Amino acid sequence: MKKALICGVSGQDGSYLAKFLLGKGYRVYGASRDAQTASFINLINLGIKDDITLVSINITDFGNTLECISKIKPDEVYNLAGQSSVRLSFDQPHETHESISTGNLNLLEAIRFSNLPIKLYNAGSSECFGDSFIPANENTIFHPRSPYAIAKATAFWQIDNYREAYNLFACTGILFNHESPLRPDHFVTKKIISGACKIYRNQSHRISLGNINIERDWGWAPDYVEAMWLMMQKDQAKDYIIATGKSHTLKEFIDTTFKVLDLDWEKHVVIDEVLRRPTDLQVGRADPSKANNELQWKAKLGLNEIIENMIEHELSYSNYSTPNSYL
C-alpha cells in the first residue's frame, strides 16, 4: 500500500485529491497546522474524514516538517498548502510568501535530509505568467503581478533547482483556475454562484463585483487532481500546465450562471471599484497540449457543465451534504 501525505488536505484540491487517492488504494495522511482543532468540513462533505490519518504539520517550521516526513515515510507528498487568495496576498504579503515559498523549501529540504525516495508535487499557479494573451505553455516566461504569484514563482524555481541539484523527484503542476462546490465563498466564482442562487430564492437582490471583463481558463477541480497524480506516476519528474485550453470572460461566467437560473444578471450585478485589485491579470489563456500528450490527460468538463453542477449543488445544499454526482 502506497502512502501519500497531503499538505493542505482541508482545502478544495486537498479534499478531492484525498478522495481520489483513497480510491487508488493509498493510505492517505492529511496534514493541517492543528489537526486536533481543524473542522475538515470538506472531508466530512465528501464522506472520507474517517478514512484519512490526520496529522499536525506546520511546513513553515523546518524541524517539525523533517520530523513528520521521517516518521511517516510517505511515498508521495503533495504540497497544496499555503495562502490561496490573490486578493488577500496584497494585504498579507509576508504570510503569503512564508506559507507558500518557505513551506515548499522546507519540504524539499526535509525530503533531501531524509534520504528517502519520496516524490514531491508542488501546486503551482497560472498567476505566475501574468497576462497570457498568447496561450501559455511550459516555456512561457513568468511575469508575476501579485505577492501570491511571486511566492508561487519562487516555489516553482525551488522545485526546478532541487530537481537539478539533488536529483529529487519534484514537479510542479501549473494549474489554471479550477472550480467546484468546495470553493470557499471569497473566490469570485463561488461568490457569483452563491449570490445568484440567493437572488433566485429571493434571499438577496444584488451581487457586488469588481472587474468583470477579465478572461480566465476555468476547469473542474476533481479533473485536476487526477492530473496531479498522473504527474507523480511518471519515471521522470516534469512540470505541466493543467487547463482546459478554452478561456472565457467573467462576464460570460456571470451571464451563463444567471441564464441557468432564468435571471437577467444586468438587473442584479453592481460594479464596485473598491473590489478591484492593485494589479490584476486581464487575460489568462493556456496551452495544455504537453499534459494532453504525455499524461494522456484532458479536462472533461467545460464551463457550462461546471456552472450547472455548482448551481445544482448550491440549490440542493443542506446540512453540509455533497451529492456524490459532483465528486
Tab-separated table of C-alpha atoms in Angstrom:
chain	number	residue	atom	x	y	z
A	1	MET	CA	0.000	0.000	0.000
A	2	LYS	CA	1.454	3.349	-1.056
A	3	LYS	CA	1.454	6.183	1.465
A	4	ALA	CA	0.655	9.750	0.461
A	5	LEU	CA	0.979	12.874	2.590
A	6	ILE	CA	-1.255	15.767	1.536
A	7	CYS	CA	-0.293	19.162	2.961
A	8	GLY	CA	-3.374	21.353	2.762
A	9	VAL	CA	-5.817	18.437	2.857
A	10	SER	CA	-8.671	20.583	4.147
A	11	GLY	CA	-8.858	22.764	1.028
A	12	GLN	CA	-10.747	22.156	-2.204
A	13	ASP	CA	-7.917	20.395	-4.043
A	14	GLY	CA	-6.615	18.564	-0.990
A	15	SER	CA	-10.028	17.099	-0.230
A	16	TYR	CA	-10.689	15.918	-3.779
A	17	LEU	CA	-7.147	14.542	-4.040
A	18	ALA	CA	-7.592	12.604	-0.792
A	19	LYS	CA	-10.779	11.031	-2.137
A	20	PHE	CA	-9.058	10.194	-5.424
A	21	LEU	CA	-6.033	8.576	-3.744
A	22	LEU	CA	-8.217	6.546	-1.402
A	23	GLY	CA	-9.915	5.207	-4.496
A	24	LYS	CA	-6.484	4.185	-5.797
A	25	GLY	CA	-5.793	2.185	-2.626
A	26	TYR	CA	-3.417	4.640	-0.931
A	27	ARG	CA	-3.056	5.141	2.780
A	28	VAL	CA	-3.633	8.873	2.995
A	29	TYR	CA	-2.166	11.175	5.627
A	30	GLY	CA	-3.861	14.559	5.731
A	31	ALA	CA	-1.786	17.404	7.136
A	32	SER	CA	-3.035	20.540	8.844
A	33	ARG	CA	-1.386	23.049	11.203
A	34	ASP	CA	-3.592	21.763	14.013
A	35	ALA	CA	-5.370	18.525	13.179
A	36	GLN	CA	-6.979	18.424	16.638
A	37	THR	CA	-8.997	21.613	16.225
A	38	ALA	CA	-9.492	21.917	12.436
A	39	SER	CA	-13.035	21.224	11.241
A	40	PHE	CA	-12.123	19.388	7.996
A	41	ILE	CA	-15.605	20.205	6.734
A	42	ASN	CA	-14.712	19.368	3.133
A	43	LEU	CA	-13.555	15.876	4.128
A	44	ILE	CA	-16.811	15.422	6.019
A	45	ASN	CA	-18.767	16.630	2.984
A	46	LEU	CA	-17.037	14.025	0.846
A	47	GLY	CA	-17.591	11.303	3.448
A	48	ILE	CA	-13.882	10.446	3.811
A	49	LYS	CA	-12.730	12.079	7.055
A	50	ASP	CA	-12.624	8.783	8.954
A	51	ASP	CA	-10.621	7.120	6.179
A	52	ILE	CA	-7.702	9.547	6.473
A	53	THR	CA	-4.939	9.670	9.078
A	54	LEU	CA	-4.922	13.310	10.166
A	55	VAL	CA	-1.625	14.775	11.344
A	56	SER	CA	-0.468	18.191	12.561
A	57	ILE	CA	2.327	19.696	10.460
A	58	ASN	CA	3.492	23.287	10.185
A	59	ILE	CA	5.558	23.283	6.995
A	60	THR	CA	6.907	26.765	7.769
A	61	ASP	CA	8.776	25.073	10.657
A	62	PHE	CA	11.646	23.017	9.218
A	63	GLY	CA	12.218	20.905	12.330
A	64	ASN	CA	8.568	19.918	12.563
A	65	THR	CA	8.442	19.189	8.829
A	66	LEU	CA	11.529	16.960	8.912
A	67	GLU	CA	10.234	15.098	11.957
A	68	CYS	CA	6.911	14.325	10.291
A	69	ILE	CA	8.472	13.292	6.976
A	70	SER	CA	10.891	10.962	8.777
A	71	LYS	CA	8.109	9.444	10.875
A	72	ILE	CA	5.504	8.911	8.145
A	73	LYS	CA	7.966	7.966	5.372
A	74	PRO	CA	5.471	8.720	2.591
A	75	ASP	CA	5.971	7.566	-0.991
A	76	GLU	CA	4.408	10.759	-2.299
A	77	VAL	CA	4.000	14.244	-0.831
A	78	TYR	CA	1.508	16.684	-2.314
A	79	ASN	CA	2.103	20.284	-1.256
A	80	LEU	CA	-1.241	22.051	-1.646
A	81	ALA	CA	-0.827	24.198	1.463
A	82	GLY	CA	-0.443	27.954	1.703
A	83	GLN	CA	-2.420	31.164	1.492
A	84	SER	CA	-4.510	30.793	-1.676
A	85	SER	CA	-6.181	34.171	-2.246
A	86	VAL	CA	-4.599	36.573	-4.737
A	87	ARG	CA	-6.592	39.467	-3.309
A	88	LEU	CA	-5.576	38.685	0.283
A	89	SER	CA	-1.925	38.409	-0.713
A	90	PHE	CA	-1.811	42.188	-1.240
A	91	ASP	CA	-2.894	42.658	2.378
A	92	GLN	CA	-0.732	39.834	3.773
A	93	PRO	CA	2.386	39.568	1.563
A	94	HIS	CA	4.663	38.217	4.308
A	95	GLU	CA	2.228	35.489	5.351
A	96	THR	CA	1.696	34.594	1.699
A	97	HIS	CA	5.424	34.285	0.990
A	98	GLU	CA	6.120	32.257	4.117
A	99	SER	CA	3.230	29.839	3.714
A	100	ILE	CA	3.961	29.160	0.027
A	101	SER	CA	7.681	29.523	-0.714
A	102	THR	CA	9.184	28.898	2.740
A	103	GLY	CA	6.859	25.943	3.282
A	104	ASN	CA	7.825	24.455	-0.067
A	105	LEU	CA	11.538	24.920	0.645
A	106	ASN	CA	11.192	23.150	3.998
A	107	LEU	CA	9.528	20.169	2.327
A	108	LEU	CA	12.327	19.959	-0.233
A	109	GLU	CA	14.975	20.138	2.469
A	110	ALA	CA	13.171	17.596	4.661
A	111	ILE	CA	12.973	15.126	1.785
A	112	ARG	CA	16.639	15.713	0.958
A	113	PHE	CA	17.712	15.175	4.581
A	114	SER	CA	15.552	12.058	4.941
A	115	ASN	CA	17.414	10.237	2.143
A	116	LEU	CA	14.119	8.531	1.282
A	117	PRO	CA	12.878	8.054	-2.316
A	118	ILE	CA	9.981	10.454	-1.797
A	119	LYS	CA	8.251	12.138	-4.717
A	120	LEU	CA	7.076	15.744	-4.232
A	121	TYR	CA	4.284	17.544	-6.053
A	122	ASN	CA	4.139	21.335	-5.789
A	123	ALA	CA	0.948	23.259	-6.508
A	124	GLY	CA	1.927	25.955	-8.996
A	125	SER	CA	-0.313	28.653	-10.417
A	126	SER	CA	-1.128	30.257	-13.744
A	127	GLU	CA	-0.855	33.608	-11.916
A	128	CYS	CA	2.928	33.292	-12.391
A	129	PHE	CA	2.574	34.107	-16.096
A	130	GLY	CA	0.853	37.438	-15.659
A	131	ASP	CA	-1.238	38.284	-18.719
A	132	SER	CA	-1.091	35.477	-21.274
A	133	PHE	CA	-2.673	36.871	-24.442
A	134	ILE	CA	-0.870	34.083	-26.294
A	135	PRO	CA	-1.767	30.749	-24.622
A	136	ALA	CA	0.934	29.963	-22.053
A	137	ASN	CA	2.909	26.752	-22.289
A	138	GLU	CA	5.670	25.306	-20.097
A	139	ASN	CA	8.289	27.523	-21.784
A	140	THR	CA	6.433	30.812	-21.342
A	141	ILE	CA	8.344	33.387	-19.269
A	142	PHE	CA	6.902	34.262	-15.865
A	143	HIS	CA	5.700	37.797	-15.114
A	144	PRO	CA	4.071	37.582	-11.666
A	145	ARG	CA	1.935	40.584	-10.726
A	146	SER	CA	0.862	39.880	-7.145
A	147	PRO	CA	2.545	38.755	-3.905
A	148	TYR	CA	0.753	35.427	-4.360
A	149	ALA	CA	2.142	34.967	-7.883
A	150	ILE	CA	5.647	35.974	-6.764
A	151	ALA	CA	5.558	33.361	-3.988
A	152	LYS	CA	4.319	30.693	-6.409
A	153	ALA	CA	7.047	31.585	-8.916
A	154	THR	CA	9.654	31.282	-6.152
A	155	ALA	CA	8.359	27.831	-5.213
A	156	PHE	CA	8.455	26.773	-8.880
A	157	TRP	CA	12.151	27.653	-9.195
A	158	GLN	CA	12.925	25.967	-5.891
A	159	ILE	CA	11.480	22.756	-7.321
A	160	ASP	CA	13.469	23.174	-10.525
A	161	ASN	CA	16.701	23.792	-8.606
A	162	TYR	CA	16.367	20.826	-6.233
A	163	ARG	CA	15.454	18.537	-9.121
A	164	GLU	CA	18.649	19.540	-10.924
A	165	ALA	CA	20.985	19.888	-7.944
A	166	TYR	CA	19.952	16.864	-5.867
A	167	ASN	CA	18.157	14.655	-8.394
A	168	LEU	CA	14.956	14.733	-6.356
A	169	PHE	CA	11.681	13.682	-7.958
A	170	ALA	CA	9.996	17.062	-7.625
A	171	CYS	CA	7.465	18.529	-10.034
A	172	THR	CA	5.090	21.456	-10.318
A	173	GLY	CA	1.595	21.416	-11.713
A	174	ILE	CA	0.900	24.878	-13.125
A	175	LEU	CA	-2.840	24.839	-12.675
A	176	PHE	CA	-5.138	27.355	-14.264
A	177	ASN	CA	-8.381	28.250	-12.480
A	178	HIS	CA	-10.439	25.265	-11.358
A	179	GLU	CA	-13.742	25.295	-9.520
A	180	SER	CA	-16.153	23.059	-7.598
A	181	PRO	CA	-18.820	23.224	-4.869
A	182	LEU	CA	-15.971	23.100	-2.319
A	183	ARG	CA	-14.646	26.507	-3.353
A	184	PRO	CA	-14.698	28.997	-0.429
A	185	ASP	CA	-17.181	31.838	-0.798
A	186	HIS	CA	-14.479	34.523	-1.097
A	187	PHE	CA	-13.480	33.178	-4.531
A	188	VAL	CA	-15.295	35.175	-7.195
A	189	THR	CA	-16.785	32.167	-9.000
A	190	LYS	CA	-18.338	30.768	-5.818
A	191	LYS	CA	-19.458	34.284	-4.869
A	192	ILE	CA	-21.307	34.544	-8.191
A	193	ILE	CA	-22.885	31.098	-7.893
A	194	SER	CA	-23.961	31.610	-4.266
A	195	GLY	CA	-25.171	35.153	-4.901
A	196	ALA	CA	-27.212	34.200	-7.967
A	197	CYS	CA	-28.841	31.310	-6.112
A	198	LYS	CA	-29.771	33.627	-3.248
A	199	ILE	CA	-31.366	36.010	-5.752
A	200	TYR	CA	-33.204	33.054	-7.319
A	201	ARG	CA	-34.569	32.182	-3.856
A	202	ASN	CA	-35.497	35.846	-3.166
A	203	GLN	CA	-32.977	35.892	-0.305
A	204	SER	CA	-30.950	38.705	-1.877
A	205	HIS	CA	-31.171	41.240	-4.674
A	206	ARG	CA	-27.678	42.035	-5.880
A	207	ILE	CA	-24.029	40.967	-6.144
A	208	SER	CA	-21.146	43.433	-5.928
A	209	LEU	CA	-18.209	42.598	-8.205
A	210	GLY	CA	-15.009	44.248	-9.434
A	211	ASN	CA	-13.578	43.831	-12.925
A	212	ILE	CA	-15.899	41.506	-14.874
A	213	ASN	CA	-14.006	41.815	-18.173
A	214	ILE	CA	-11.122	39.569	-17.098
A	215	GLU	CA	-10.658	36.360	-19.065
A	216	ARG	CA	-9.745	33.028	-17.478
A	217	ASP	CA	-9.454	29.321	-18.272
A	218	TRP	CA	-11.849	27.615	-15.819
A	219	GLY	CA	-11.793	23.858	-15.208
A	220	TRP	CA	-13.333	21.302	-12.841
A	221	ALA	CA	-11.293	20.628	-9.698
A	222	PRO	CA	-11.898	16.833	-9.497
A	223	ASP	CA	-10.454	16.539	-13.035
A	224	TYR	CA	-7.329	18.419	-11.997
A	225	VAL	CA	-6.379	16.266	-9.001
A	226	GLU	CA	-6.174	13.295	-11.356
A	227	ALA	CA	-3.579	15.244	-13.353
A	228	MET	CA	-1.567	15.795	-10.159
A	229	TRP	CA	-1.464	12.056	-9.536
A	230	LEU	CA	-0.544	11.263	-13.133
A	231	MET	CA	2.443	13.618	-12.903
A	232	MET	CA	3.689	11.677	-9.891
A	233	GLN	CA	3.480	8.325	-11.678
A	234	LYS	CA	5.995	9.270	-14.374
A	235	ASP	CA	9.541	7.898	-14.272
A	236	GLN	CA	10.943	11.386	-14.789
A	237	ALA	CA	9.727	14.458	-12.917
A	238	LYS	CA	8.438	17.205	-15.205
A	239	ASP	CA	6.321	20.332	-14.853
A	240	TYR	CA	2.984	20.527	-16.630
A	241	ILE	CA	0.323	23.118	-17.365
A	242	ILE	CA	-3.099	21.813	-16.369
A	243	ALA	CA	-6.005	23.604	-18.034
A	244	THR	CA	-8.923	23.173	-20.435
A	245	GLY	CA	-7.352	25.219	-23.241
A	246	LYS	CA	-10.511	27.362	-23.511
A	247	SER	CA	-10.862	30.763	-21.854
A	248	HIS	CA	-13.950	32.843	-21.074
A	249	THR	CA	-14.581	36.279	-19.614
A	250	LEU	CA	-16.006	36.668	-16.138
A	251	LYS	CA	-18.953	38.394	-17.791
A	252	GLU	CA	-19.609	35.138	-19.699
A	253	PHE	CA	-19.428	33.231	-16.424
A	254	ILE	CA	-21.971	35.616	-14.895
A	255	ASP	CA	-24.253	35.529	-17.935
A	256	THR	CA	-24.274	31.721	-18.087
A	257	THR	CA	-24.941	31.443	-14.345
A	258	PHE	CA	-27.928	33.769	-14.459
A	259	LYS	CA	-29.328	32.187	-17.628
A	260	VAL	CA	-29.340	28.766	-15.971
A	261	LEU	CA	-31.499	30.340	-13.249
A	262	ASP	CA	-33.617	32.234	-15.816
A	263	LEU	CA	-32.463	35.595	-14.457
A	264	ASP	CA	-31.099	38.802	-16.025
A	265	TRP	CA	-27.684	39.477	-14.494
A	266	GLU	CA	-27.691	43.153	-15.502
A	267	LYS	CA	-30.550	43.759	-13.056
A	268	HIS	CA	-28.606	42.350	-10.131
A	269	VAL	CA	-24.840	42.822	-10.610
A	270	VAL	CA	-23.273	46.020	-9.286
A	271	ILE	CA	-19.713	47.028	-10.184
A	272	ASP	CA	-17.782	48.185	-7.135
A	273	GLU	CA	-14.396	49.768	-7.878
A	274	VAL	CA	-13.243	49.016	-4.337
A	275	LEU	CA	-13.168	45.320	-5.247
A	276	ARG	CA	-10.550	45.828	-7.952
A	277	ARG	CA	-7.049	44.556	-7.129
A	278	PRO	CA	-3.999	46.893	-7.150
A	279	THR	CA	-2.806	44.909	-10.179
A	280	ASP	CA	-4.868	42.304	-11.963
A	281	LEU	CA	-4.488	39.967	-14.907
A	282	GLN	CA	-6.682	40.826	-17.841
A	283	VAL	CA	-6.249	37.630	-19.833
A	284	GLY	CA	-5.331	34.070	-18.862
A	285	ARG	CA	-5.018	31.567	-21.709
A	286	ALA	CA	-3.404	28.140	-21.615
A	287	ASP	CA	-1.912	25.520	-23.889
A	288	PRO	CA	-2.231	22.161	-22.052
A	289	SER	CA	-1.004	20.076	-25.010
A	290	LYS	CA	2.012	18.702	-23.101
A	291	ALA	CA	-0.262	17.239	-20.407
A	292	ASN	CA	-2.702	16.046	-23.076
A	293	ASN	CA	0.048	14.183	-24.929
A	294	GLU	CA	2.423	12.970	-22.198
A	295	LEU	CA	-0.018	12.321	-19.351
A	296	GLN	CA	-2.909	11.302	-21.580
A	297	TRP	CA	-4.959	13.758	-19.543
A	298	LYS	CA	-7.638	16.111	-20.784
A	299	ALA	CA	-10.190	18.228	-18.929
A	300	LYS	CA	-13.587	16.533	-19.035
A	301	LEU	CA	-15.965	19.362	-18.126
A	302	GLY	CA	-16.436	22.690	-19.889
A	303	LEU	CA	-17.642	25.980	-18.426
A	304	ASN	CA	-21.375	25.349	-18.850
A	305	GLU	CA	-21.216	21.960	-17.127
A	306	ILE	CA	-19.110	23.369	-14.291
A	307	ILE	CA	-21.603	26.170	-13.670
A	308	GLU	CA	-24.601	23.827	-13.873
A	309	ASN	CA	-23.026	21.416	-11.385
A	310	MET	CA	-22.173	24.198	-8.947
A	311	ILE	CA	-25.664	25.672	-9.169
A	312	GLU	CA	-27.352	22.297	-8.700
A	313	HIS	CA	-25.253	21.657	-5.621
A	314	GLU	CA	-25.855	25.148	-4.232
A	315	LEU	CA	-29.622	24.769	-4.592
A	316	SER	CA	-29.641	21.309	-3.009
A	317	TYR	CA	-27.080	22.162	-0.315
A	318	SER	CA	-28.372	21.076	3.067
A	319	ASN	CA	-26.685	20.090	6.320
A	320	TYR	CA	-23.235	20.195	4.701
A	321	SER	CA	-24.030	17.272	2.406
A	322	THR	CA	-22.458	16.971	-1.032
A	323	PRO	CA	-24.219	14.730	-3.587
A	324	ASN	CA	-21.862	12.085	-4.920
A	325	SER	CA	-22.662	13.047	-8.518
A	326	TYR	CA	-20.401	16.086	-8.143
A	327	LEU	CA	-17.400	14.228	-6.879
